Amino acid sequence: MTDTDAMRIVVRPHGPYRVTGKVPLAVWRITPNARGESWEWTEGRRFPIQDEYDLCRCGQSRNKPFCDNSHLKVGFEGKETATRRPIERQSELLEGPTHILSDAEGLCAFARFCDPGGKIWSLIERTNDPKIRDLVVREASHCPSGRLVLRDRATGATVEPELPPSIGLVEDPALECSGPLWVRGGVIVESADGTRYERRNRVTLCRCGASTNLPFCNGSHASVHFQDGLV
Ligand code: FES
């Protein structure tokens, strides 16, 4: 078993995320370019490594990002509603000249890296142009939730960023809100019923409590103006 196999997030029934296996935890900010478009990920504060810890899932803890049992006081309803279908069966395919874009819209975490220089759904049709192709690869690779995944038509290989196994606490200064847990590098996510979600390089888990696609983020943190007080 590798270290990554030991890294695990378990959804607790109507409670927090139980994280085990010394998973690194840090703040990650969506950093805009000069035009105010989402452009870079910038790492912020790193938390000390712990063997295990509980992360707030209801959005109400006074000790965010950690759980302080507020879910009990507020009667948090954290029932998991997300489909268990593999990502291929949740996605629409858009074919471009050099790449195929796979889009699972229901997993959108509203990080908006798909917008600069033209929306990726239009740009995918113009990937014969190397500059456009680089932009498309950048946009899909910066998507934290894995909603957008590219495949190279020539090789059939999936284009994935190198992400170390870790959890990012997403902050979105442009919208003045906090976002989901950015679960990176294949950390296992296990349902409260004991089954595993598909193991992926990147997924985003709701920590504001407002998603209708639990445990995954669906961008609702922006409309409820979720604040974790870490920035
Ligand atoms: S953190 Fe995105 S919907 Fe809750």
PDB file of C-alpha atoms and ligand atoms in Angstrom:
ATOM      1  CA  MET A   1       0.000   0.000   0.000  1.00  0.00           C
ATOM      2  CA  THR A   2       1.394   3.425  -0.938  1.00  0.00           C
ATOM      3  CA  ASP A   3       1.097   6.515   1.253  1.00  0.00           C
ATOM      4  CA  THR A   4      -1.567   7.750  -1.128  1.00  0.00           C
ATOM      5  CA  ASP A   5      -3.607   4.591  -0.562  1.00  0.00           C
ATOM      6  CA  ALA A   6      -3.611   5.413   3.160  1.00  0.00           C
ATOM      7  CA  MET A   7      -4.918   8.933   2.535  1.00  0.00           C
ATOM      8  CA  ARG A   8      -8.637   8.925   2.876  1.00  0.00           C
ATOM      9  CA  ILE A   9     -11.610  11.215   3.434  1.00  0.00           C
ATOM     10  CA  VAL A  10     -14.706   9.610   4.903  1.00  0.00           C
ATOM     11  CA  VAL A  11     -18.030  11.445   4.827  1.00  0.00           C
ATOM     12  CA  ARG A  12     -19.590  11.168   8.271  1.00  0.00           C
ATOM     13  CA  PRO A  13     -23.427  10.887   8.359  1.00  0.00           C
ATOM     14  CA  HIS A  14     -24.741  14.471   8.682  1.00  0.00           C
ATOM     15  CA  GLY A  15     -21.338  15.357  10.102  1.00  0.00           C
ATOM     16  CA  PRO A  16     -17.804  16.308   9.074  1.00  0.00           C
ATOM     17  CA  TYR A  17     -15.230  14.809   6.762  1.00  0.00           C
ATOM     18  CA  ARG A  18     -12.942  12.458   8.690  1.00  0.00           C
ATOM     19  CA  VAL A  19      -9.489  12.741   7.113  1.00  0.00           C
ATOM     20  CA  THR A  20      -6.891  10.059   7.824  1.00  0.00           C
ATOM     21  CA  GLY A  21      -3.398   9.234   6.543  1.00  0.00           C
ATOM     22  CA  LYS A  22      -1.527  12.487   7.182  1.00  0.00           C
ATOM     23  CA  VAL A  23      -3.091  14.358   4.289  1.00  0.00           C
ATOM     24  CA  PRO A  24      -1.418  17.781   3.806  1.00  0.00           C
ATOM     25  CA  LEU A  25      -3.814  20.719   4.163  1.00  0.00           C
ATOM     26  CA  ALA A  26      -3.263  24.267   2.859  1.00  0.00           C
ATOM     27  CA  VAL A  27      -5.111  27.340   1.654  1.00  0.00           C
ATOM     28  CA  TRP A  28      -5.230  27.763  -2.137  1.00  0.00           C
ATOM     29  CA  ARG A  29      -6.349  31.059  -3.650  1.00  0.00           C
ATOM     30  CA  ILE A  30      -7.911  31.663  -7.042  1.00  0.00           C
ATOM     31  CA  THR A  31      -5.680  34.451  -8.325  1.00  0.00           C
ATOM     32  CA  PRO A  32      -6.914  36.670 -11.161  1.00  0.00           C
ATOM     33  CA  ASN A  33      -4.975  38.130 -14.082  1.00  0.00           C
ATOM     34  CA  ALA A  34      -4.937  41.844 -14.962  1.00  0.00           C
ATOM     35  CA  ARG A  35      -8.402  41.506 -16.501  1.00  0.00           C
ATOM     36  CA  GLY A  36      -9.816  40.037 -13.318  1.00  0.00           C
ATOM     37  CA  GLU A  37     -10.183  36.533 -14.812  1.00  0.00           C
ATOM     38  CA  SER A  38      -9.261  33.422 -12.815  1.00  0.00           C
ATOM     39  CA  TRP A  39      -5.703  32.631 -13.904  1.00  0.00           C
ATOM     40  CA  GLU A  40      -3.410  31.085 -11.263  1.00  0.00           C
ATOM     41  CA  TRP A  41      -3.620  28.978  -8.148  1.00  0.00           C
ATOM     42  CA  THR A  42      -1.589  30.507  -5.299  1.00  0.00           C
ATOM     43  CA  GLU A  43      -0.770  28.505  -2.220  1.00  0.00           C
ATOM     44  CA  GLY A  44      -1.317  30.198   1.137  1.00  0.00           C
ATOM     45  CA  ARG A  45      -1.060  29.058   4.728  1.00  0.00           C
ATOM     46  CA  ARG A  46      -0.061  25.438   5.299  1.00  0.00           C
ATOM     47  CA  PHE A  47      -1.464  23.669   8.340  1.00  0.00           C
ATOM     48  CA  PRO A  48       0.737  21.350  10.432  1.00  0.00           C
ATOM     49  CA  ILE A  49       0.512  17.737   9.264  1.00  0.00           C
ATOM     50  CA  GLN A  50      -1.823  15.686  11.460  1.00  0.00           C
ATOM     51  CA  ASP A  51      -2.407  11.923  11.413  1.00  0.00           C
ATOM     52  CA  GLU A  52      -6.139  12.540  11.273  1.00  0.00           C
ATOM     53  CA  TYR A  53      -8.543  15.428  11.557  1.00  0.00           C
ATOM     54  CA  ASP A  54     -12.185  16.351  10.994  1.00  0.00           C
ATOM     55  CA  LEU A  55     -13.048  19.065   8.472  1.00  0.00           C
ATOM     56  CA  CYS A  56     -16.284  21.032   8.745  1.00  0.00           C
ATOM     57  CA  ARG A  57     -18.902  20.014   6.175  1.00  0.00           C
ATOM     58  CA  CYS A  58     -21.895  22.037   7.410  1.00  0.00           C
ATOM     59  CA  GLY A  59     -20.241  25.451   7.055  1.00  0.00           C
ATOM     60  CA  GLN A  60     -21.159  26.466  10.600  1.00  0.00           C
ATOM     61  CA  SER A  61     -18.059  25.622  12.637  1.00  0.00           C
ATOM     62  CA  ARG A  62     -16.476  28.443  14.590  1.00  0.00           C
ATOM     63  CA  ASN A  63     -13.145  26.715  14.190  1.00  0.00           C
ATOM     64  CA  LYS A  64     -13.029  26.402  10.386  1.00  0.00           C
ATOM     65  CA  PRO A  65     -11.686  24.576   8.556  1.00  0.00           C
ATOM     66  CA  PHE A  66     -12.058  22.067  11.398  1.00  0.00           C
ATOM     67  CA  CYS A  67     -15.246  20.620  12.849  1.00  0.00           C
ATOM     68  CA  ASP A  68     -16.388  21.862  16.269  1.00  0.00           C
ATOM     69  CA  ASN A  69     -19.619  19.786  16.353  1.00  0.00           C
ATOM     70  CA  SER A  70     -21.751  22.712  15.197  1.00  0.00           C
ATOM     71  CA  HIS A  71     -23.485  20.278  12.814  1.00  0.00           C
ATOM     72  CA  LEU A  72     -25.215  18.812  15.880  1.00  0.00           C
ATOM     73  CA  LYS A  73     -26.425  22.212  17.102  1.00  0.00           C
ATOM     74  CA  VAL A  74     -27.733  23.324  13.710  1.00  0.00           C
ATOM     75  CA  GLY A  75     -29.229  19.942  12.755  1.00  0.00           C
ATOM     76  CA  PHE A  76     -27.180  19.716   9.566  1.00  0.00           C
ATOM     77  CA  GLU A  77     -28.790  17.571   6.854  1.00  0.00           C
ATOM     78  CA  GLY A  78     -25.799  16.303   4.944  1.00  0.00           C
ATOM     79  CA  LYS A  79     -27.358  13.458   2.971  1.00  0.00           C
ATOM     80  CA  GLU A  80     -25.247  12.520  -0.035  1.00  0.00           C
ATOM     81  CA  THR A  81     -27.180  13.098  -3.238  1.00  0.00           C
ATOM     82  CA  ALA A  82     -24.467  12.832  -5.903  1.00  0.00           C
ATOM     83  CA  THR A  83     -24.633  10.141  -8.532  1.00  0.00           C
ATOM     84  CA  ARG A  84     -22.216   7.222  -8.215  1.00  0.00           C
ATOM     85  CA  ARG A  85     -21.948   6.907 -11.986  1.00  0.00           C
ATOM     86  CA  PRO A  86     -18.354   6.982 -13.283  1.00  0.00           C
ATOM     87  CA  ILE A  87     -17.275  10.335 -14.647  1.00  0.00           C
ATOM     88  CA  GLU A  88     -17.487   9.105 -18.263  1.00  0.00           C
ATOM     89  CA  ARG A  89     -21.182   8.526 -17.786  1.00  0.00           C
ATOM     90  CA  GLN A  90     -21.754  11.994 -16.339  1.00  0.00           C
ATOM     91  CA  SER A  91     -19.940  13.846 -19.103  1.00  0.00           C
ATOM     92  CA  GLU A  92     -20.731  15.401 -22.423  1.00  0.00           C
ATOM     93  CA  LEU A  93     -17.985  15.170 -25.051  1.00  0.00           C
ATOM     94  CA  LEU A  94     -16.939  18.084 -27.239  1.00  0.00           C
ATOM     95  CA  GLU A  95     -14.605  17.161 -30.069  1.00  0.00           C
ATOM     96  CA  GLY A  96     -11.926  19.554 -31.295  1.00  0.00           C
ATOM     97  CA  PRO A  97      -9.232  19.088 -33.932  1.00  0.00           C
ATOM     98  CA  THR A  98      -6.511  17.929 -31.495  1.00  0.00           C
ATOM     99  CA  HIS A  99      -8.321  17.263 -28.217  1.00  0.00           C
ATOM    100  CA  ILE A 100     -11.628  16.023 -26.857  1.00  0.00           C
ATOM    101  CA  LEU A 101     -13.144  17.925 -23.955  1.00  0.00           C
ATOM    102  CA  SER A 102     -15.132  15.965 -21.406  1.00  0.00           C
ATOM    103  CA  ASP A 103     -17.577  18.127 -19.418  1.00  0.00           C
ATOM    104  CA  ALA A 104     -19.458  16.949 -16.316  1.00  0.00           C
ATOM    105  CA  GLU A 105     -21.431  20.123 -15.697  1.00  0.00           C
ATOM    106  CA  GLY A 106     -22.960  18.963 -12.409  1.00  0.00           C
ATOM    107  CA  LEU A 107     -19.528  19.011 -10.780  1.00  0.00           C
ATOM    108  CA  CYS A 108     -18.830  22.694 -11.489  1.00  0.00           C
ATOM    109  CA  ALA A 109     -17.186  24.440  -8.518  1.00  0.00           C
ATOM    110  CA  PHE A 110     -17.468  27.874 -10.153  1.00  0.00           C
ATOM    111  CA  ALA A 111     -13.728  28.613 -10.127  1.00  0.00           C
ATOM    112  CA  ARG A 112     -14.008  30.190 -13.592  1.00  0.00           C
ATOM    113  CA  PHE A 113     -10.616  29.135 -15.005  1.00  0.00           C
ATOM    114  CA  CYS A 114     -12.537  28.143 -18.139  1.00  0.00           C
ATOM    115  CA  ASP A 115     -13.231  31.770 -19.121  1.00  0.00           C
ATOM    116  CA  PRO A 116      -9.992  33.697 -19.931  1.00  0.00           C
ATOM    117  CA  GLY A 117      -9.406  34.392 -23.627  1.00  0.00           C
ATOM    118  CA  GLY A 118     -12.718  32.865 -24.613  1.00  0.00           C
ATOM    119  CA  LYS A 119     -14.752  30.114 -23.063  1.00  0.00           C
ATOM    120  CA  ILE A 120     -13.282  26.649 -23.353  1.00  0.00           C
ATOM    121  CA  TRP A 121     -16.410  25.256 -25.044  1.00  0.00           C
ATOM    122  CA  SER A 122     -15.721  27.553 -28.036  1.00  0.00           C
ATOM    123  CA  LEU A 123     -11.937  27.337 -27.908  1.00  0.00           C
ATOM    124  CA  ILE A 124     -11.952  23.537 -28.154  1.00  0.00           C
ATOM    125  CA  GLU A 125     -12.994  23.880 -31.805  1.00  0.00           C
ATOM    126  CA  ARG A 126      -9.843  25.888 -32.593  1.00  0.00           C
ATOM    127  CA  THR A 127      -7.073  23.770 -31.084  1.00  0.00           C
ATOM    128  CA  ASN A 128      -5.206  23.534 -34.416  1.00  0.00           C
ATOM    129  CA  ASP A 129      -3.835  26.926 -33.378  1.00  0.00           C
ATOM    130  CA  PRO A 130      -0.996  26.164 -30.899  1.00  0.00           C
ATOM    131  CA  LYS A 131      -1.730  29.255 -28.807  1.00  0.00           C
ATOM    132  CA  ILE A 132      -5.387  28.336 -28.484  1.00  0.00           C
ATOM    133  CA  ARG A 133      -4.413  24.734 -27.744  1.00  0.00           C
ATOM    134  CA  ASP A 134      -2.134  25.848 -24.892  1.00  0.00           C
ATOM    135  CA  LEU A 135      -4.930  27.978 -23.483  1.00  0.00           C
ATOM    136  CA  VAL A 136      -7.403  25.102 -23.648  1.00  0.00           C
ATOM    137  CA  VAL A 137      -4.950  22.798 -21.850  1.00  0.00           C
ATOM    138  CA  ARG A 138      -4.369  25.475 -19.226  1.00  0.00           C
ATOM    139  CA  GLU A 139      -8.072  26.095 -18.645  1.00  0.00           C
ATOM    140  CA  ALA A 140      -8.988  22.426 -18.312  1.00  0.00           C
ATOM    141  CA  SER A 141      -5.965  21.672 -16.116  1.00  0.00           C
ATOM    142  CA  HIS A 142      -6.769  24.495 -13.692  1.00  0.00           C
ATOM    143  CA  CYS A 143     -10.348  23.271 -13.165  1.00  0.00           C
ATOM    144  CA  PRO A 144     -10.276  22.104  -9.516  1.00  0.00           C
ATOM    145  CA  SER A 145     -13.296  19.814  -9.618  1.00  0.00           C
ATOM    146  CA  GLY A 146     -12.338  17.705 -12.624  1.00  0.00           C
ATOM    147  CA  ARG A 147     -15.527  18.836 -14.338  1.00  0.00           C
ATOM    148  CA  LEU A 148     -13.364  19.557 -17.383  1.00  0.00           C
ATOM    149  CA  VAL A 149     -10.942  16.890 -18.600  1.00  0.00           C
ATOM    150  CA  LEU A 150      -9.053  16.839 -21.897  1.00  0.00           C
ATOM    151  CA  ARG A 151      -7.995  13.874 -23.952  1.00  0.00           C
ATOM    152  CA  ASP A 152      -5.371  14.035 -26.682  1.00  0.00           C
ATOM    153  CA  ARG A 153      -6.911  12.730 -29.912  1.00  0.00           C
ATOM    154  CA  ALA A 154      -3.610  11.431 -31.318  1.00  0.00           C
ATOM    155  CA  THR A 155      -2.468   9.461 -28.281  1.00  0.00           C
ATOM    156  CA  GLY A 156      -5.774   8.897 -26.507  1.00  0.00           C
ATOM    157  CA  ALA A 157      -4.033  10.018 -23.302  1.00  0.00           C
ATOM    158  CA  THR A 158      -5.847  12.084 -20.710  1.00  0.00           C
ATOM    159  CA  VAL A 159      -4.198  15.432 -20.017  1.00  0.00           C
ATOM    160  CA  GLU A 160      -3.985  15.763 -16.245  1.00  0.00           C
ATOM    161  CA  PRO A 161      -1.986  18.189 -14.075  1.00  0.00           C
ATOM    162  CA  GLU A 162       0.543  16.800 -11.583  1.00  0.00           C
ATOM    163  CA  LEU A 163      -1.163  17.232  -8.235  1.00  0.00           C
ATOM    164  CA  PRO A 164       0.383  15.987  -4.992  1.00  0.00           C
ATOM    165  CA  PRO A 165      -2.019  14.086  -2.711  1.00  0.00           C
ATOM    166  CA  SER A 166      -3.372  16.863  -0.514  1.00  0.00           C
ATOM    167  CA  ILE A 167      -6.405  18.988   0.347  1.00  0.00           C
ATOM    168  CA  GLY A 168      -6.726  22.650  -0.629  1.00  0.00           C
ATOM    169  CA  LEU A 169      -9.009  25.095   1.126  1.00  0.00           C
ATOM    170  CA  VAL A 170     -10.239  27.168  -1.800  1.00  0.00           C
ATOM    171  CA  GLU A 171     -10.463  30.933  -1.390  1.00  0.00           C
ATOM    172  CA  ASP A 172     -11.982  33.163  -4.041  1.00  0.00           C
ATOM    173  CA  PRO A 173     -10.975  36.785  -3.313  1.00  0.00           C
ATOM    174  CA  ALA A 174     -12.565  38.086  -6.532  1.00  0.00           C
ATOM    175  CA  LEU A 175     -15.988  36.956  -5.313  1.00  0.00           C
ATOM    176  CA  GLU A 176     -15.077  37.641  -1.666  1.00  0.00           C
ATOM    177  CA  CYS A 177     -16.013  34.147  -0.625  1.00  0.00           C
ATOM    178  CA  SER A 178     -14.481  30.838   0.347  1.00  0.00           C
ATOM    179  CA  GLY A 179     -14.957  27.723  -1.706  1.00  0.00           C
ATOM    180  CA  PRO A 180     -14.788  23.947  -1.459  1.00  0.00           C
ATOM    181  CA  LEU A 181     -12.174  21.431  -0.404  1.00  0.00           C
ATOM    182  CA  TRP A 182      -9.947  20.810  -3.410  1.00  0.00           C
ATOM    183  CA  VAL A 183      -9.067  17.145  -3.058  1.00  0.00           C
ATOM    184  CA  ARG A 184      -5.979  16.453  -5.126  1.00  0.00           C
ATOM    185  CA  GLY A 185      -3.780  13.624  -6.274  1.00  0.00           C
ATOM    186  CA  GLY A 186      -6.124  10.666  -5.891  1.00  0.00           C
ATOM    187  CA  VAL A 187      -6.951  10.948  -2.192  1.00  0.00           C
ATOM    188  CA  ILE A 188      -9.737   8.410  -1.594  1.00  0.00           C
ATOM    189  CA  VAL A 189     -13.231   9.741  -0.853  1.00  0.00           C
ATOM    190  CA  GLU A 190     -15.562   7.329   0.886  1.00  0.00           C
ATOM    191  CA  SER A 191     -19.282   7.747   1.384  1.00  0.00           C
ATOM    192  CA  ALA A 192     -21.040   7.514   4.740  1.00  0.00           C
ATOM    193  CA  ASP A 193     -22.448   4.198   3.461  1.00  0.00           C
ATOM    194  CA  GLY A 194     -18.930   2.769   3.123  1.00  0.00           C
ATOM    195  CA  THR A 195     -18.682   2.785  -0.668  1.00  0.00           C
ATOM    196  CA  ARG A 196     -15.992   4.718  -2.467  1.00  0.00           C
ATOM    197  CA  TYR A 197     -16.505   7.441  -4.996  1.00  0.00           C
ATOM    198  CA  GLU A 198     -14.494   7.116  -8.169  1.00  0.00           C
ATOM    199  CA  ARG A 199     -10.870   7.827  -7.381  1.00  0.00           C
ATOM    200  CA  ARG A 200      -9.774  10.879  -9.300  1.00  0.00           C
ATOM    201  CA  ASN A 201      -6.858  13.281  -9.569  1.00  0.00           C
ATOM    202  CA  ARG A 202      -9.073  16.234  -8.605  1.00  0.00           C
ATOM    203  CA  VAL A 203     -12.475  16.625  -7.043  1.00  0.00           C
ATOM    204  CA  THR A 204     -14.091  19.363  -4.977  1.00  0.00           C
ATOM    205  CA  LEU A 205     -16.079  18.620  -1.838  1.00  0.00           C
ATOM    206  CA  CYS A 206     -18.655  21.003  -0.403  1.00  0.00           C
ATOM    207  CA  ARG A 207     -17.765  22.598   2.928  1.00  0.00           C
ATOM    208  CA  CYS A 208     -20.401  25.340   2.980  1.00  0.00           C
ATOM    209  CA  GLY A 209     -23.299  22.917   3.434  1.00  0.00           C
ATOM    210  CA  ALA A 210     -25.352  24.446   0.614  1.00  0.00           C
ATOM    211  CA  SER A 211     -24.613  22.147  -2.335  1.00  0.00           C
ATOM    212  CA  THR A 212     -27.477  20.117  -3.759  1.00  0.00           C
ATOM    213  CA  ASN A 213     -24.969  17.569  -5.077  1.00  0.00           C
ATOM    214  CA  LEU A 214     -23.418  16.428  -1.799  1.00  0.00           C
ATOM    215  CA  PRO A 215     -20.712  15.610  -1.025  1.00  0.00           C
ATOM    216  CA  PHE A 216     -19.495  17.515  -4.081  1.00  0.00           C
ATOM    217  CA  CYS A 217     -19.440  21.284  -4.500  1.00  0.00           C
ATOM    218  CA  ASN A 218     -21.849  22.720  -7.059  1.00  0.00           C
ATOM    219  CA  GLY A 219     -20.805  26.369  -6.781  1.00  0.00           C
ATOM    220  CA  SER A 220     -23.483  27.312  -4.231  1.00  0.00           C
ATOM    221  CA  HIS A 221     -20.824  28.715  -1.875  1.00  0.00           C
ATOM    222  CA  ALA A 222     -20.761  31.823  -4.096  1.00  0.00           C
ATOM    223  CA  SER A 223     -24.496  32.458  -3.745  1.00  0.00           C
ATOM    224  CA  VAL A 224     -24.514  31.874   0.029  1.00  0.00           C
ATOM    225  CA  HIS A 225     -21.325  33.941   0.314  1.00  0.00           C
ATOM    226  CA  PHE A 226     -19.548  31.315   2.372  1.00  0.00           C
ATOM    227  CA  GLN A 227     -16.726  32.677   4.552  1.00  0.00           C
ATOM    228  CA  ASP A 228     -14.218  30.543   6.422  1.00  0.00           C
ATOM    229  CA  GLY A 229     -12.363  33.493   7.972  1.00  0.00           C
ATOM    230  CA  LEU A 230      -8.972  32.201   6.805  1.00  0.00           C
ATOM    231  CA  VAL A 231      -8.155  35.154   4.533  1.00  0.00           C
TER     232      VAL A 231
HETATM  233  S1  FES B   1     -18.409  24.669  -1.011  1.00  0.00           S
HETATM  234 FE1  FES B   1     -19.147  24.877  -3.036  1.00  0.00          FE
HETATM  235  S2  FES B   1     -21.281  24.439  -2.827  1.00  0.00           S
HETATM  236 FE2  FES B   1     -20.530  24.228  -0.787  1.00  0.00          FE
END
